[in-house]
mmCIF file of C-alpha atoms and ligand atoms in Angstrom:
data_model
loop_
_atom_site.group_PDB
_atom_site.id
_atom_site.type_symbol
_atom_site.label_atom_id
_atom_site.label_comp_id
_atom_site.label_asym_id
_atom_site.label_seq_id
_atom_site.Cartn_x
_atom_site.Cartn_y
_atom_site.Cartn_z
ATOM 1 C CA MET A 1 12.760 23.330 -3.218
ATOM 2 C CA LYS A 2 14.467 20.088 -4.151
ATOM 3 C CA ALA A 3 12.181 17.463 -5.664
ATOM 4 C CA VAL A 4 12.288 14.332 -7.783
ATOM 5 C CA VAL A 5 10.922 15.597 -11.097
ATOM 6 C CA GLN A 6 9.213 13.322 -13.609
ATOM 7 C CA ARG A 7 8.262 14.839 -16.968
ATOM 8 C CA ARG A 8 7.625 11.550 -18.770
ATOM 9 C CA TYR A 9 6.974 7.960 -17.837
ATOM 10 C CA GLY A 10 9.943 5.756 -17.062
ATOM 11 C CA THR A 11 12.424 8.294 -15.764
ATOM 12 C CA ALA A 12 12.868 11.045 -13.164
ATOM 13 C CA VAL A 13 15.709 13.295 -11.946
ATOM 14 C CA LEU A 14 16.448 15.349 -8.851
ATOM 15 C CA GLY A 15 15.611 18.972 -9.681
ATOM 16 C CA GLU A 16 14.345 22.292 -8.373
ATOM 17 C CA LEU A 17 10.680 23.327 -8.301
ATOM 18 C CA ASP A 18 8.763 26.218 -6.732
ATOM 19 C CA VAL A 19 7.296 25.499 -3.317
ATOM 20 C CA PRO A 20 3.595 24.725 -3.964
ATOM 21 C CA VAL A 21 0.821 26.905 -2.530
ATOM 22 C CA PRO A 22 -2.001 25.208 -0.618
ATOM 23 C CA GLY A 23 -5.452 25.698 -2.115
ATOM 24 C CA PRO A 24 -8.835 25.457 -0.371
ATOM 25 C CA GLY A 25 -8.956 22.440 1.933
ATOM 26 C CA GLN A 26 -5.208 21.850 1.630
ATOM 27 C CA VAL A 27 -2.159 22.359 3.835
ATOM 28 C CA LEU A 28 1.487 22.874 2.923
ATOM 29 C CA LEU A 29 3.732 20.191 4.404
ATOM 30 C CA GLU A 30 7.424 20.239 5.093
ATOM 31 C CA VAL A 31 7.930 16.647 4.033
ATOM 32 C CA ARG A 32 10.003 14.533 6.428
ATOM 33 C CA ALA A 33 9.510 11.148 4.778
ATOM 34 C CA ALA A 34 7.776 9.570 1.790
ATOM 35 C CA GLY A 35 6.737 5.932 1.624
ATOM 36 C CA VAL A 36 7.505 3.729 -1.380
ATOM 37 C CA ASP A 37 5.267 0.940 -2.612
ATOM 38 C CA MET A 38 4.535 -0.922 -5.835
ATOM 39 C CA GLY A 39 2.116 1.859 -6.774
ATOM 40 C CA THR A 40 5.039 4.325 -6.767
ATOM 41 C CA TRP A 41 6.715 2.203 -9.428
ATOM 42 C CA HIS A 42 3.468 1.865 -11.444
ATOM 43 C CA LEU A 43 3.034 5.645 -11.604
ATOM 44 C CA LEU A 44 6.720 6.232 -12.413
ATOM 45 C CA ALA A 45 6.686 3.652 -15.205
ATOM 46 C CA GLY A 46 3.136 4.334 -16.433
ATOM 47 C CA LYS A 47 2.547 0.557 -16.319
ATOM 48 C CA PRO A 48 0.359 -1.335 -16.577
ATOM 49 C CA TYR A 49 -0.905 0.957 -19.347
ATOM 50 C CA LEU A 50 -4.296 0.846 -17.658
ATOM 51 C CA VAL A 51 -2.995 3.457 -15.131
ATOM 52 C CA ARG A 52 -2.636 5.980 -17.980
ATOM 53 C CA VAL A 53 -6.240 5.408 -19.061
ATOM 54 C CA ILE A 54 -7.751 5.704 -15.570
ATOM 55 C CA GLY A 55 -6.563 9.275 -15.083
ATOM 56 C CA PHE A 56 -2.869 9.496 -14.196
ATOM 57 C CA GLY A 57 -1.926 10.980 -17.587
ATOM 58 C CA PHE A 58 -2.090 9.417 -21.036
ATOM 59 C CA ARG A 59 1.134 10.683 -22.678
ATOM 60 C CA GLY A 60 2.991 11.591 -19.507
ATOM 61 C CA PRO A 61 2.340 11.846 -15.782
ATOM 62 C CA LYS A 62 -0.129 14.574 -14.770
ATOM 63 C CA VAL A 63 1.715 15.064 -11.492
ATOM 64 C CA PRO A 64 5.404 15.959 -12.045
ATOM 65 C CA VAL A 65 6.624 14.619 -8.671
ATOM 66 C CA PRO A 66 6.308 10.921 -7.716
ATOM 67 C CA GLY A 67 5.276 9.690 -4.278
ATOM 68 C CA ARG A 68 1.938 9.625 -2.461
ATOM 69 C CA ASP A 69 2.633 8.332 1.074
ATOM 70 C CA VAL A 70 3.820 11.220 3.214
ATOM 71 C CA SER A 71 4.650 12.304 6.748
ATOM 72 C CA GLY A 72 5.675 15.794 7.725
ATOM 73 C CA VAL A 73 4.978 19.039 9.530
ATOM 74 C CA VAL A 74 2.256 21.522 8.565
ATOM 75 C CA THR A 75 3.901 24.812 7.556
ATOM 76 C CA GLY A 76 1.039 26.548 5.731
ATOM 77 C CA ILE A 77 -2.749 26.481 5.763
ATOM 78 C CA GLY A 78 -5.043 26.858 2.759
ATOM 79 C CA PRO A 79 -8.392 28.708 2.783
ATOM 80 C CA GLY A 80 -11.069 27.074 4.938
ATOM 81 C CA VAL A 81 -8.807 24.640 6.787
ATOM 82 C CA THR A 82 -9.655 24.271 10.482
ATOM 83 C CA GLU A 83 -8.520 20.669 11.097
ATOM 84 C CA PHE A 84 -4.795 21.415 11.390
ATOM 85 C CA ALA A 85 -2.512 24.255 12.495
ATOM 86 C CA VAL A 86 1.049 25.211 11.605
ATOM 87 C CA GLY A 87 3.445 22.922 13.491
ATOM 88 C CA ASP A 88 1.148 19.854 13.539
ATOM 89 C CA GLU A 89 2.861 16.543 12.733
ATOM 90 C CA VAL A 90 0.769 14.559 10.254
ATOM 91 C CA PHE A 91 0.790 11.555 7.928
ATOM 92 C CA GLY A 92 -1.352 10.491 4.992
ATOM 93 C CA THR A 93 -1.239 10.865 1.216
ATOM 94 C CA CYS A 94 -0.660 13.691 -1.238
ATOM 95 C CA GLU A 95 0.425 14.140 -4.835
ATOM 96 C CA GLY A 96 4.207 14.472 -4.986
ATOM 97 C CA SER A 97 5.808 13.495 -1.673
ATOM 98 C CA PHE A 98 9.321 13.013 -3.113
ATOM 99 C CA ALA A 99 10.050 16.686 -2.446
ATOM 100 C CA GLU A 100 11.009 19.037 0.367
ATOM 101 C CA TYR A 101 7.469 20.454 0.386
ATOM 102 C CA SER A 102 4.121 19.184 -0.807
ATOM 103 C CA VAL A 103 0.487 20.219 -0.518
ATOM 104 C CA ALA A 104 -1.985 17.687 0.810
ATOM 105 C CA PRO A 105 -5.783 17.762 1.155
ATOM 106 C CA VAL A 106 -6.837 17.581 4.808
ATOM 107 C CA SER A 107 -9.286 14.837 3.783
ATOM 108 C CA GLN A 108 -6.207 12.599 3.297
ATOM 109 C CA LEU A 109 -4.296 13.482 6.469
ATOM 110 C CA ALA A 110 -4.343 12.381 10.102
ATOM 111 C CA ARG A 111 -2.206 13.246 13.103
ATOM 112 C CA LYS A 112 1.046 11.307 13.149
ATOM 113 C CA PRO A 113 0.911 8.412 15.627
ATOM 114 C CA ALA A 114 2.746 9.134 18.878
ATOM 115 C CA GLY A 115 5.857 7.086 19.558
ATOM 116 C CA ILE A 116 6.942 6.370 15.987
ATOM 117 C CA SER A 117 9.359 8.203 13.682
ATOM 118 C CA PHE A 118 8.403 10.209 10.598
ATOM 119 C CA ALA A 119 9.951 7.421 8.490
ATOM 120 C CA GLU A 120 7.738 4.816 10.151
ATOM 121 C CA ALA A 121 4.658 7.034 9.761
ATOM 122 C CA ALA A 122 5.321 7.479 6.027
ATOM 123 C CA ALA A 123 5.417 3.696 5.624
ATOM 124 C CA VAL A 124 1.815 3.331 6.779
ATOM 125 C CA PRO A 125 -0.870 5.114 4.702
ATOM 126 C CA ILE A 126 -1.336 3.202 1.430
ATOM 127 C CA SER A 127 -0.168 -0.256 2.466
ATOM 128 C CA GLY A 128 -1.708 -0.111 5.949
ATOM 129 C CA GLY A 129 -4.892 1.532 4.665
ATOM 130 C CA THR A 130 -5.321 -1.097 1.959
ATOM 131 C CA ALA A 131 -4.885 -3.951 4.438
ATOM 132 C CA LEU A 132 -7.313 -2.345 6.896
ATOM 133 C CA GLN A 133 -10.014 -1.914 4.248
ATOM 134 C CA GLY A 134 -9.468 -5.455 2.968
ATOM 135 C CA LEU A 135 -9.935 -6.966 6.423
ATOM 136 C CA ARG A 136 -13.078 -5.091 7.536
ATOM 137 C CA GLU A 137 -15.114 -8.295 7.849
ATOM 138 C CA VAL A 138 -12.634 -10.317 9.913
ATOM 139 C CA ARG A 139 -13.932 -11.544 13.266
ATOM 140 C CA ALA A 140 -12.184 -13.200 16.236
ATOM 141 C CA GLY A 141 -11.455 -16.868 15.676
ATOM 142 C CA GLN A 142 -11.778 -16.756 11.882
ATOM 143 C CA ARG A 143 -9.111 -18.246 9.659
ATOM 144 C CA VAL A 144 -7.392 -15.677 7.456
ATOM 145 C CA LEU A 145 -4.920 -16.399 4.643
ATOM 146 C CA VAL A 146 -2.589 -13.587 3.567
ATOM 147 C CA LEU A 147 -0.905 -14.146 0.200
ATOM 148 C CA GLY A 148 2.153 -11.918 -0.170
ATOM 149 C CA ALA A 149 2.438 -11.683 3.608
ATOM 150 C CA GLY A 150 5.988 -10.324 3.448
ATOM 151 C CA GLY A 151 5.082 -7.462 1.106
ATOM 152 C CA GLY A 152 3.829 -3.950 1.797
ATOM 153 C CA VAL A 153 0.098 -4.614 2.106
ATOM 154 C CA GLY A 154 0.502 -8.188 3.369
ATOM 155 C CA SER A 155 2.804 -7.221 6.245
ATOM 156 C CA TYR A 156 0.078 -4.924 7.597
ATOM 157 C CA GLY A 157 -2.558 -7.534 6.722
ATOM 158 C CA VAL A 158 -0.948 -10.100 9.024
ATOM 159 C CA GLN A 159 -0.767 -7.621 11.902
ATOM 160 C CA ILE A 160 -4.299 -6.243 11.489
ATOM 161 C CA ALA A 161 -5.842 -9.720 11.185
ATOM 162 C CA LYS A 162 -3.989 -10.719 14.386
ATOM 163 C CA ALA A 163 -5.257 -7.546 16.089
ATOM 164 C CA ARG A 164 -8.764 -8.776 15.174
ATOM 165 C CA GLN A 165 -7.861 -12.070 16.892
ATOM 166 C CA ALA A 166 -7.998 -14.162 13.746
ATOM 167 C CA HIS A 167 -5.884 -17.253 13.114
ATOM 168 C CA VAL A 168 -3.481 -16.043 10.430
ATOM 169 C CA THR A 169 -1.578 -18.014 7.803
ATOM 170 C CA GLY A 170 0.959 -15.970 5.859
ATOM 171 C CA VAL A 171 2.304 -17.101 2.480
ATOM 172 C CA CYS A 172 5.667 -15.739 1.318
ATOM 173 C CA SER A 173 9.018 -16.752 -0.162
ATOM 174 C CA THR A 174 11.805 -18.306 1.937
ATOM 175 C CA ARG A 175 13.703 -15.116 2.784
ATOM 176 C CA LYS A 176 10.569 -13.391 4.122
ATOM 177 C CA MET A 177 9.537 -16.184 6.506
ATOM 178 C CA ASP A 178 11.238 -14.716 9.583
ATOM 179 C CA LEU A 179 9.673 -11.321 8.898
ATOM 180 C CA VAL A 180 6.186 -12.824 8.557
ATOM 181 C CA ARG A 181 6.648 -14.828 11.765
ATOM 182 C CA SER A 182 7.808 -11.691 13.567
ATOM 183 C CA LEU A 183 4.633 -9.891 12.437
ATOM 184 C CA GLY A 184 2.621 -12.454 14.400
ATOM 185 C CA ALA A 185 1.433 -14.993 11.814
ATOM 186 C CA ASP A 186 0.318 -18.263 13.426
ATOM 187 C CA GLU A 187 1.489 -20.252 10.423
ATOM 188 C CA VAL A 188 3.912 -19.350 7.649
ATOM 189 C CA VAL A 189 3.978 -21.136 4.293
ATOM 190 C CA ASP A 190 6.953 -20.866 1.952
ATOM 191 C CA TYR A 191 5.315 -20.945 -1.484
ATOM 192 C CA THR A 192 8.639 -21.792 -3.156
ATOM 193 C CA VAL A 193 8.595 -25.171 -1.360
ATOM 194 C CA ALA A 194 4.882 -26.056 -1.282
ATOM 195 C CA ASP A 195 1.732 -24.016 -1.686
ATOM 196 C CA PHE A 196 -0.820 -23.445 1.076
ATOM 197 C CA THR A 197 -3.484 -25.981 2.029
ATOM 198 C CA GLY A 198 -6.690 -25.779 4.106
ATOM 199 C CA THR A 199 -9.773 -23.567 3.983
ATOM 200 C CA TYR A 200 -10.179 -19.984 5.113
ATOM 201 C CA ASP A 201 -12.913 -17.513 6.016
ATOM 202 C CA LEU A 202 -11.046 -14.718 4.269
ATOM 203 C CA ILE A 203 -8.201 -14.606 1.773
ATOM 204 C CA LEU A 204 -6.314 -11.330 1.359
ATOM 205 C CA ASP A 205 -4.588 -11.801 -1.999
ATOM 206 C CA CYS A 206 -1.633 -9.417 -2.351
ATOM 207 C CA GLY A 207 0.630 -11.509 -4.554
ATOM 208 C CA GLY A 208 1.054 -14.531 -6.758
ATOM 209 C CA ASN A 209 -1.859 -14.134 -9.168
ATOM 210 C CA ARG A 210 -3.293 -17.578 -8.453
ATOM 211 C CA SER A 211 -6.370 -18.563 -10.449
ATOM 212 C CA LEU A 212 -9.821 -17.729 -9.123
ATOM 213 C CA SER A 213 -10.745 -21.407 -9.003
ATOM 214 C CA ARG A 214 -7.651 -22.215 -6.902
ATOM 215 C CA LEU A 215 -8.543 -19.436 -4.457
ATOM 216 C CA ARG A 216 -12.245 -20.301 -4.301
ATOM 217 C CA LYS A 217 -11.429 -23.928 -3.426
ATOM 218 C CA ALA A 218 -9.529 -22.618 -0.393
ATOM 219 C CA LEU A 219 -12.505 -20.535 0.797
ATOM 220 C CA THR A 220 -15.296 -21.708 3.100
ATOM 221 C CA PRO A 221 -18.745 -21.752 1.417
ATOM 222 C CA ARG A 222 -19.460 -18.241 2.763
ATOM 223 C CA GLY A 223 -15.845 -17.072 2.709
ATOM 224 C CA THR A 224 -14.535 -13.795 1.293
ATOM 225 C CA LEU A 225 -11.849 -13.339 -1.341
ATOM 226 C CA VAL A 226 -10.289 -9.882 -1.357
ATOM 227 C CA LEU A 227 -8.236 -9.349 -4.504
ATOM 228 C CA VAL A 228 -5.675 -6.641 -3.749
ATOM 229 C CA GLY A 229 -3.290 -7.028 -6.664
ATOM 230 C CA ALA A 230 -0.365 -8.890 -8.174
ATOM 231 C CA GLU A 231 2.590 -8.060 -10.373
ATOM 232 C CA THR A 232 2.397 -10.915 -12.823
ATOM 233 C CA GLY A 233 -0.598 -9.840 -14.869
ATOM 234 C CA GLY A 234 1.148 -8.265 -17.878
ATOM 235 C CA SER A 235 1.937 -4.674 -18.858
ATOM 236 C CA LEU A 236 -1.436 -3.876 -20.461
ATOM 237 C CA THR A 237 -3.958 -4.432 -17.676
ATOM 238 C CA GLY A 238 -1.823 -5.864 -14.859
ATOM 239 C CA GLY A 239 -4.149 -8.856 -14.484
ATOM 240 C CA PHE A 240 -7.352 -6.846 -14.123
ATOM 241 C CA GLU A 241 -9.249 -9.583 -16.038
ATOM 242 C CA ARG A 242 -9.147 -11.799 -12.931
ATOM 243 C CA ALA A 243 -10.974 -9.095 -10.988
ATOM 244 C CA LEU A 244 -13.547 -8.749 -13.766
ATOM 245 C CA ARG A 245 -14.157 -12.504 -13.670
ATOM 246 C CA ALA A 246 -14.560 -12.327 -9.883
ATOM 247 C CA ALA A 247 -17.100 -9.489 -10.220
ATOM 248 C CA ALA A 248 -19.030 -11.440 -12.867
ATOM 249 C CA LEU A 249 -19.113 -14.580 -10.712
ATOM 250 C CA ASN A 250 -19.896 -12.853 -7.408
ATOM 251 C CA PRO A 251 -23.736 -12.691 -7.778
ATOM 252 C CA PHE A 252 -23.887 -16.447 -8.479
ATOM 253 C CA THR A 253 -21.969 -17.798 -5.488
ATOM 254 C CA SER A 254 -22.399 -17.809 -1.703
ATOM 255 C CA GLN A 255 -18.766 -16.741 -1.486
ATOM 256 C CA LYS A 256 -17.933 -13.047 -1.675
ATOM 257 C CA LEU A 257 -15.366 -12.209 -4.348
ATOM 258 C CA PHE A 258 -14.186 -8.704 -5.038
ATOM 259 C CA LEU A 259 -11.371 -6.426 -6.117
ATOM 260 C CA LEU A 260 -10.469 -3.998 -3.374
ATOM 261 C CA MET A 261 -10.276 -0.381 -4.480
ATOM 262 C CA SER A 262 -8.711 1.138 -1.399
ATOM 263 C CA LYS A 263 -9.512 4.737 -0.450
ATOM 264 C CA GLU A 264 -6.947 7.230 0.786
ATOM 265 C CA ARG A 265 -8.973 8.853 3.566
ATOM 266 C CA ALA A 266 -8.318 10.640 6.855
ATOM 267 C CA ASP A 267 -10.658 8.354 8.828
ATOM 268 C CA VAL A 268 -8.777 5.261 7.590
ATOM 269 C CA PHE A 269 -5.433 6.811 8.602
ATOM 270 C CA ASP A 270 -6.900 7.759 11.995
ATOM 271 C CA GLU A 271 -7.930 4.136 12.570
ATOM 272 C CA LEU A 272 -4.379 3.071 11.755
ATOM 273 C CA ARG A 273 -3.026 5.683 14.180
ATOM 274 C CA VAL A 274 -5.136 4.130 16.958
ATOM 275 C CA LEU A 275 -3.881 0.614 16.136
ATOM 276 C CA ILE A 276 -0.267 1.839 16.102
ATOM 277 C CA GLU A 277 -0.582 3.771 19.364
ATOM 278 C CA ALA A 278 -2.165 0.676 20.964
ATOM 279 C CA GLY A 279 0.912 -1.322 19.917
ATOM 280 C CA GLU A 280 -1.152 -3.632 17.696
ATOM 281 C CA VAL A 281 0.509 -2.552 14.445
ATOM 282 C CA LYS A 282 4.147 -1.644 13.905
ATOM 283 C CA PRO A 283 5.333 -0.205 10.573
ATOM 284 C CA PRO A 284 7.914 -2.764 9.361
ATOM 285 C CA VAL A 285 10.449 -0.310 7.903
ATOM 286 C CA GLU A 286 13.364 -2.178 6.371
ATOM 287 C CA ARG A 287 15.357 0.632 4.828
ATOM 288 C CA GLU A 288 15.512 4.413 4.443
ATOM 289 C CA PHE A 289 16.953 6.162 1.355
ATOM 290 C CA PRO A 290 17.802 9.905 1.176
ATOM 291 C CA LEU A 291 15.890 11.975 -1.410
ATOM 292 C CA PRO A 292 18.702 11.948 -4.054
ATOM 293 C CA GLU A 293 18.491 8.122 -3.983
ATOM 294 C CA ALA A 294 14.706 7.989 -4.394
ATOM 295 C CA LEU A 295 14.930 6.037 -7.672
ATOM 296 C CA ASN A 296 17.097 3.411 -5.953
ATOM 297 C CA ALA A 297 14.392 3.143 -3.295
ATOM 298 C CA ILE A 298 11.749 2.473 -5.964
ATOM 299 C CA ASP A 299 14.015 -0.065 -7.653
ATOM 300 C CA HIS A 300 14.617 -1.791 -4.299
ATOM 301 C CA VAL A 301 10.860 -2.337 -3.987
ATOM 302 C CA TYR A 302 10.256 -3.158 -7.656
ATOM 303 C CA SER A 303 13.039 -5.750 -7.799
ATOM 304 C CA ARG A 304 11.556 -7.417 -4.700
ATOM 305 C CA ARG A 305 14.723 -7.038 -2.612
ATOM 306 C CA SER A 306 12.885 -5.281 0.205
ATOM 307 C CA LEU A 307 12.039 -7.062 3.432
ATOM 308 C CA GLY A 308 9.241 -4.884 4.741
ATOM 309 C CA LYS A 309 8.633 -1.238 3.892
ATOM 310 C CA VAL A 310 10.984 1.215 2.185
ATOM 311 C CA VAL A 311 10.982 4.949 2.857
ATOM 312 C CA VAL A 312 12.581 8.053 1.324
ATOM 313 C CA THR A 313 13.676 10.546 3.970
ATOM 314 C CA ILE A 314 13.990 14.259 3.313
HETATM 315 N N1 LIG B 401 -6.361 -2.726 -4.863
HETATM 316 C C1 LIG B 401 -5.757 -1.717 -4.256
HETATM 317 O O1 LIG B 401 -6.416 -0.750 -3.840
HETATM 318 C C2 LIG B 401 -4.270 -1.788 -4.061
HETATM 319 C C3 LIG B 401 -3.646 -0.986 -3.086
HETATM 320 C C4 LIG B 401 -2.267 -1.135 -2.884
HETATM 321 C C5 LIG B 401 -1.546 -2.038 -3.668
HETATM 322 N N2 LIG B 401 -2.167 -2.767 -4.639
HETATM 323 C C6 LIG B 401 -1.458 -3.760 -5.445
HETATM 324 O O2 LIG B 401 -1.395 -4.923 -4.641
HETATM 325 C C7 LIG B 401 -0.202 -5.656 -4.901
HETATM 326 C C8 LIG B 401 0.564 -5.835 -3.597
HETATM 327 O O3 LIG B 401 1.048 -4.576 -3.177
HETATM 328 P P1 LIG B 401 2.285 -4.499 -2.201
HETATM 329 O O4 LIG B 401 2.608 -3.055 -2.024
HETATM 330 O O5 LIG B 401 2.032 -5.345 -1.006
HETATM 331 O O6 LIG B 401 3.418 -5.187 -3.111
HETATM 332 P P2 LIG B 401 4.761 -5.930 -2.627
HETATM 333 O O7 LIG B 401 5.323 -5.186 -1.464
HETATM 334 O O8 LIG B 401 5.580 -6.132 -3.834
HETATM 335 O O9 LIG B 401 4.220 -7.314 -2.083
HETATM 336 C C9 LIG B 401 3.776 -8.348 -2.929
HETATM 337 C C10 LIG B 401 4.260 -9.636 -2.327
HETATM 338 O O10 LIG B 401 3.779 -10.728 -3.086
HETATM 339 C C11 LIG B 401 4.689 -11.765 -2.885
HETATM 340 N N3 LIG B 401 4.498 -12.838 -3.845
HETATM 341 C C12 LIG B 401 4.907 -12.940 -5.128
HETATM 342 N N4 LIG B 401 4.531 -14.116 -5.656
HETATM 343 C C13 LIG B 401 3.855 -14.771 -4.684
HETATM 344 C C14 LIG B 401 3.221 -16.041 -4.594
HETATM 345 N N5 LIG B 401 3.193 -16.889 -5.629
HETATM 346 N N6 LIG B 401 2.631 -16.385 -3.430
HETATM 347 C C15 LIG B 401 2.622 -15.549 -2.371
HETATM 348 N N7 LIG B 401 3.227 -14.349 -2.389
HETATM 349 C C16 LIG B 401 3.824 -13.963 -3.532
HETATM 350 C C17 LIG B 401 6.036 -11.101 -2.964
HETATM 351 O O11 LIG B 401 6.943 -11.851 -2.209
HETATM 352 P P3 LIG B 401 8.280 -12.479 -2.836
HETATM 353 O O12 LIG B 401 9.064 -11.348 -3.451
HETATM 354 O O13 LIG B 401 8.951 -13.065 -1.682
HETATM 355 O O14 LIG B 401 7.831 -13.447 -3.862
HETATM 356 C C18 LIG B 401 5.774 -9.762 -2.297
HETATM 357 O O15 LIG B 401 6.202 -9.774 -0.947
HETATM 358 C C19 LIG B 401 0.561 -4.845 -5.938
HETATM 359 O O16 LIG B 401 0.270 -5.382 -7.204
HETATM 360 C C20 LIG B 401 -0.012 -3.452 -5.800
HETATM 361 O O17 LIG B 401 0.099 -2.714 -6.993
HETATM 362 C C21 LIG B 401 -3.523 -2.660 -4.845
#
């Protein structure tokens, strides 16, 4: 099969690999599309270096094919699998979706939402799942601030918070304002002109790396700060120190401050399927790249040219 093959950090080429064989609890997928997000770049580059230490491979990547977000058709069933049958259309995450075939654990797959394309389905799992898990506590009428509202996680964050009937303020740069408005944000702030003001019940922080004290001042006394991530924290830890400070402070304040560690799980993807089929969430796919151009797709996301989600189609 054709696959993007990555033997060391920082580079990958289109090559040929054997079709993988599904093990217990896994299915073989004919991959139709693979989503791209900042995490795809992190694992390709091996940066911040923290990703090498936490299990993705110290000297080189453990998994030789990039890509985790996936949509496709089940073409083989591993031992013990009863959840899916050959021919089922699914989406979720796996290890190595930039390939014609990939194996995926059924614990990370759900049925593909009806009424959307494979490309749209592949744009959902990690970004949509992260936003969903970050917004668990949101209730109708609450004020939610989404920082990085025009990015992968933020674009789902705006839509999911609106689906929960919150009042949503999205913060983004000038060229993403129309996108964020179209996602349903009640207010849109262009951070290149002036930063946000006001107080919020929940802040979903997906970009900008603002200081903890700045964010806490914008929270209500019992508000929640969900640190998702940022790209300005340096190549060693990627800004993880801010999350450590939040964890250290959390027991001593009425506010709730935490780093989100999102889970890639079938039940999360099923919840997203329901939201999509109800018309409450729409995958904001900006651009599709064919498999041979997968590295261009990653660069498009990394260089912040994307307006919404980017997908590799196979
Ligand atoms: N904790 C977890 O489990 C988890 C899961 C998924 C992702 N992440 C991490 O979370 C971060 C966001 O992921 P993503 O996929 O959404 O990345 P993304 O698509 O690159 O989105 C980040 C957004 O932040 C915006 N931004 C940059 N500076 C900003 C500022 N000062 N104020 C407001 N927005 C600003 C960028 O917009 P402009 O380009 O317009 O500036 C961009 O749209 C990444 O660091 C990613 O690695 C963490």
